[in-house]
CSV table of C-alpha atoms and ligand atoms in Angstrom, one decimal:
chain,number,residue,atom,x,y,z
A,1,MET,CA,-75.7,-113.5,-77.2
A,2,SER,CA,-77.3,-115.1,-74.1
A,3,SER,CA,-79.5,-113.1,-71.7
A,4,SER,CA,-76.5,-112.7,-69.4
A,5,THR,CA,-74.6,-110.9,-72.2
A,6,THR,CA,-76.4,-108.1,-74.0
A,7,ALA,CA,-74.9,-105.2,-75.9
A,8,HIS,CA,-76.6,-102.7,-73.6
A,9,ASP,CA,-78.9,-103.0,-70.5
A,10,PRO,CA,-80.8,-99.7,-70.2
A,11,ASN,CA,-81.2,-100.3,-66.4
A,12,CYS,CA,-77.5,-100.9,-65.8
A,13,ILE,CA,-75.4,-98.0,-64.3
A,14,PHE,CA,-72.2,-99.3,-66.0
A,15,CYS,CA,-73.9,-99.6,-69.4
A,16,LYS,CA,-75.0,-96.0,-68.9
A,17,ILE,CA,-71.4,-95.0,-68.1
A,18,VAL,CA,-70.2,-96.8,-71.3
A,19,ALA,CA,-72.9,-95.0,-73.3
A,20,LYS,CA,-71.7,-91.7,-71.6
A,21,GLN,CA,-75.2,-91.1,-70.3
A,22,ILE,CA,-73.6,-90.9,-66.9
A,23,PRO,CA,-70.2,-89.1,-66.7
A,24,SER,CA,-67.1,-90.9,-65.5
A,25,ARG,CA,-63.4,-90.1,-65.4
A,26,MET,CA,-62.0,-92.3,-68.2
A,27,VAL,CA,-58.8,-94.3,-67.8
A,28,TYR,CA,-59.0,-96.3,-71.1
A,29,GLU,CA,-61.3,-97.0,-73.9
A,30,ASP,CA,-61.3,-99.2,-77.0
A,31,GLU,CA,-64.0,-100.9,-79.0
A,32,ASP,CA,-64.8,-103.6,-76.4
A,33,ILE,CA,-63.3,-102.3,-73.1
A,34,TYR,CA,-63.7,-99.3,-70.9
A,35,ALA,CA,-61.9,-98.3,-67.7
A,36,PHE,CA,-62.8,-95.4,-65.3
A,37,HIS,CA,-62.0,-94.2,-61.8
A,38,ASP,CA,-64.2,-95.6,-59.1
A,39,ILE,CA,-66.5,-92.9,-57.6
A,40,ASN,CA,-65.7,-94.0,-54.1
A,41,PRO,CA,-62.0,-95.0,-54.1
A,42,TRP,CA,-60.5,-97.2,-51.4
A,43,ALA,CA,-56.9,-96.5,-52.4
A,44,PRO,CA,-54.8,-93.7,-54.0
A,45,VAL,CA,-55.3,-95.5,-57.4
A,46,HIS,CA,-58.7,-97.2,-57.8
A,47,PHE,CA,-60.2,-97.8,-61.2
A,48,LEU,CA,-62.7,-100.2,-62.7
A,49,LEU,CA,-62.1,-102.2,-65.9
A,50,ILE,CA,-65.2,-103.4,-67.7
A,51,PRO,CA,-66.3,-105.0,-70.9
A,52,LYS,CA,-68.6,-102.6,-72.9
A,53,ALA,CA,-71.0,-105.5,-73.4
A,54,HIS,CA,-73.3,-106.1,-70.5
A,55,ILE,CA,-71.8,-109.3,-69.0
A,56,VAL,CA,-73.3,-109.7,-65.6
A,57,SER,CA,-70.5,-111.2,-63.6
A,58,MET,CA,-67.5,-113.7,-63.6
A,59,ALA,CA,-70.1,-116.4,-62.9
A,60,HIS,CA,-71.4,-115.7,-66.5
A,61,ILE,CA,-68.0,-116.1,-68.2
A,62,GLY,CA,-67.4,-119.0,-70.6
A,63,ASP,CA,-64.9,-120.0,-73.3
A,64,GLU,CA,-66.4,-117.5,-75.7
A,65,HIS,CA,-65.1,-114.7,-73.5
A,66,ALA,CA,-61.5,-116.0,-73.3
A,67,SER,CA,-60.1,-113.5,-75.8
A,68,LEU,CA,-61.9,-110.5,-74.3
A,69,LEU,CA,-60.8,-111.4,-70.8
A,70,GLY,CA,-57.3,-112.1,-71.9
A,71,ARG,CA,-57.1,-108.6,-73.4
A,72,MET,CA,-58.5,-107.1,-70.2
A,73,MET,CA,-56.0,-108.9,-68.1
A,74,ALA,CA,-53.1,-107.8,-70.3
A,75,LEU,CA,-54.3,-104.2,-69.9
A,76,VAL,CA,-54.2,-104.4,-66.1
A,77,PRO,CA,-50.5,-103.9,-65.5
A,78,VAL,CA,-50.3,-101.2,-68.3
A,79,LEU,CA,-53.2,-99.1,-66.9
A,80,ALA,CA,-52.1,-99.7,-63.2
A,81,ALA,CA,-48.6,-98.2,-64.1
A,82,LYS,CA,-50.2,-95.4,-66.1
A,83,GLU,CA,-52.5,-94.4,-63.2
A,84,GLY,CA,-49.6,-94.3,-60.7
A,85,CYS,CA,-49.2,-97.7,-59.1
A,86,ASN,CA,-45.6,-98.2,-58.1
A,87,PRO,CA,-43.5,-101.0,-59.7
A,88,TYR,CA,-43.6,-104.6,-58.5
A,89,PRO,CA,-42.4,-105.9,-56.1
A,90,LYS,CA,-42.5,-102.9,-53.7
A,91,GLY,CA,-45.5,-101.4,-55.3
A,92,GLY,CA,-48.0,-103.5,-57.2
A,93,PHE,CA,-51.8,-103.5,-57.0
A,94,ARG,CA,-54.9,-105.5,-56.0
A,95,LEU,CA,-57.1,-107.0,-58.7
A,96,ILE,CA,-60.6,-107.9,-57.5
A,97,ALA,CA,-63.8,-109.2,-59.2
A,98,ASN,CA,-66.6,-109.3,-56.6
A,99,THR,CA,-69.1,-111.9,-57.9
A,100,GLY,CA,-72.6,-112.4,-56.6
A,101,ALA,CA,-74.2,-111.5,-53.3
A,102,GLU,CA,-71.8,-113.6,-51.2
A,103,GLY,CA,-68.9,-112.3,-53.3
A,104,GLY,CA,-69.9,-108.7,-52.4
A,105,GLN,CA,-71.0,-107.7,-55.9
A,106,GLU,CA,-73.2,-104.5,-55.9
A,107,VAL,CA,-73.2,-103.6,-59.6
A,108,HIS,CA,-74.2,-106.5,-61.8
A,109,HIS,CA,-72.1,-105.7,-64.9
A,110,LEU,CA,-68.7,-107.4,-64.8
A,111,HIS,CA,-65.9,-105.2,-63.5
A,112,PHE,CA,-62.4,-105.7,-62.2
A,113,HIS,CA,-61.3,-103.3,-59.4
A,114,VAL,CA,-57.7,-102.3,-59.8
A,115,MET,CA,-56.3,-100.7,-56.6
A,116,GLY,CA,-52.9,-99.5,-55.7
A,117,GLY,CA,-50.6,-96.7,-54.5
A,118,PRO,CA,-48.9,-96.1,-51.2
A,119,ARG,CA,-50.4,-97.5,-48.1
A,120,PRO,CA,-52.3,-96.9,-45.8
A,121,TRP,CA,-55.5,-97.2,-47.9
A,122,LEU,CA,-59.0,-96.2,-46.8
A,123,ARG,CA,-60.1,-99.9,-47.2
A,124,GLY,CA,-58.8,-103.1,-48.7
B,201,LIG,P1,-68.9,-103.9,-56.5
B,201,LIG,O1,-69.2,-103.8,-55.0
B,201,LIG,O2,-70.0,-104.2,-57.3
B,201,LIG,O3,-67.7,-104.8,-56.8
B,201,LIG,O4,-68.3,-102.5,-56.9
B,201,LIG,C1,-69.0,-101.5,-57.5
B,201,LIG,C2,-68.1,-100.3,-57.5
B,201,LIG,O5,-68.7,-99.4,-58.4
B,201,LIG,C3,-68.0,-99.6,-56.2
B,201,LIG,O6,-66.7,-99.5,-55.8
B,201,LIG,C4,-68.6,-98.2,-56.4
B,201,LIG,O7,-67.9,-97.2,-55.8
B,201,LIG,C5,-68.5,-98.1,-57.9
B,201,LIG,N1,-69.6,-97.2,-58.5
B,201,LIG,C6,-70.9,-97.4,-58.3
B,201,LIG,N2,-71.6,-96.4,-59.0
B,201,LIG,C7,-70.7,-95.7,-59.7
B,201,LIG,C8,-70.7,-94.6,-60.6
B,201,LIG,O8,-71.8,-94.1,-60.9
B,201,LIG,N3,-69.6,-94.1,-61.1
B,201,LIG,C9,-68.4,-94.6,-60.7
B,201,LIG,N4,-67.3,-94.1,-61.3
B,201,LIG,N5,-68.2,-95.7,-59.9
B,201,LIG,C10,-69.4,-96.2,-59.4
B,202,LIG,ZN1,-74.3,-103.2,-68.0
């Protein structure tokens, strides 16, 4: 594992959420992936999908992550529907990965925002 991918960073808020040291409202969990409701939702449905391993951002993704990311992407429509996003095409959702300072990333543990539900939204 490179320094940008560690099993657990003790200073990382999302690693603490994965370790259940900080409570969260879980949406999904398996061996490698965790999903939970955003604490400050922009939309009626707003959850975060993260790898359990501490991968810093999309800028740190390489070929070795292809299968993990593929599994995460395949979960997006399933979890979006489960959490109440309406069906495509009238419903749908937004999928966002803020990356780096100019990309608006505040938490430096890779996460995909999934937002949906009836508009208007608070933001987004
Ligand atoms: P970013 O700006 O890095 O893409 O998004 C970070 C997201 O994490 C924000 O939407 C913020 O509300 C959410 N967040 C930050 N701290 C916590 C927390 O302790 N619990 C939960 N559930 N969400 C958090
Ligand atoms: Zn982390």
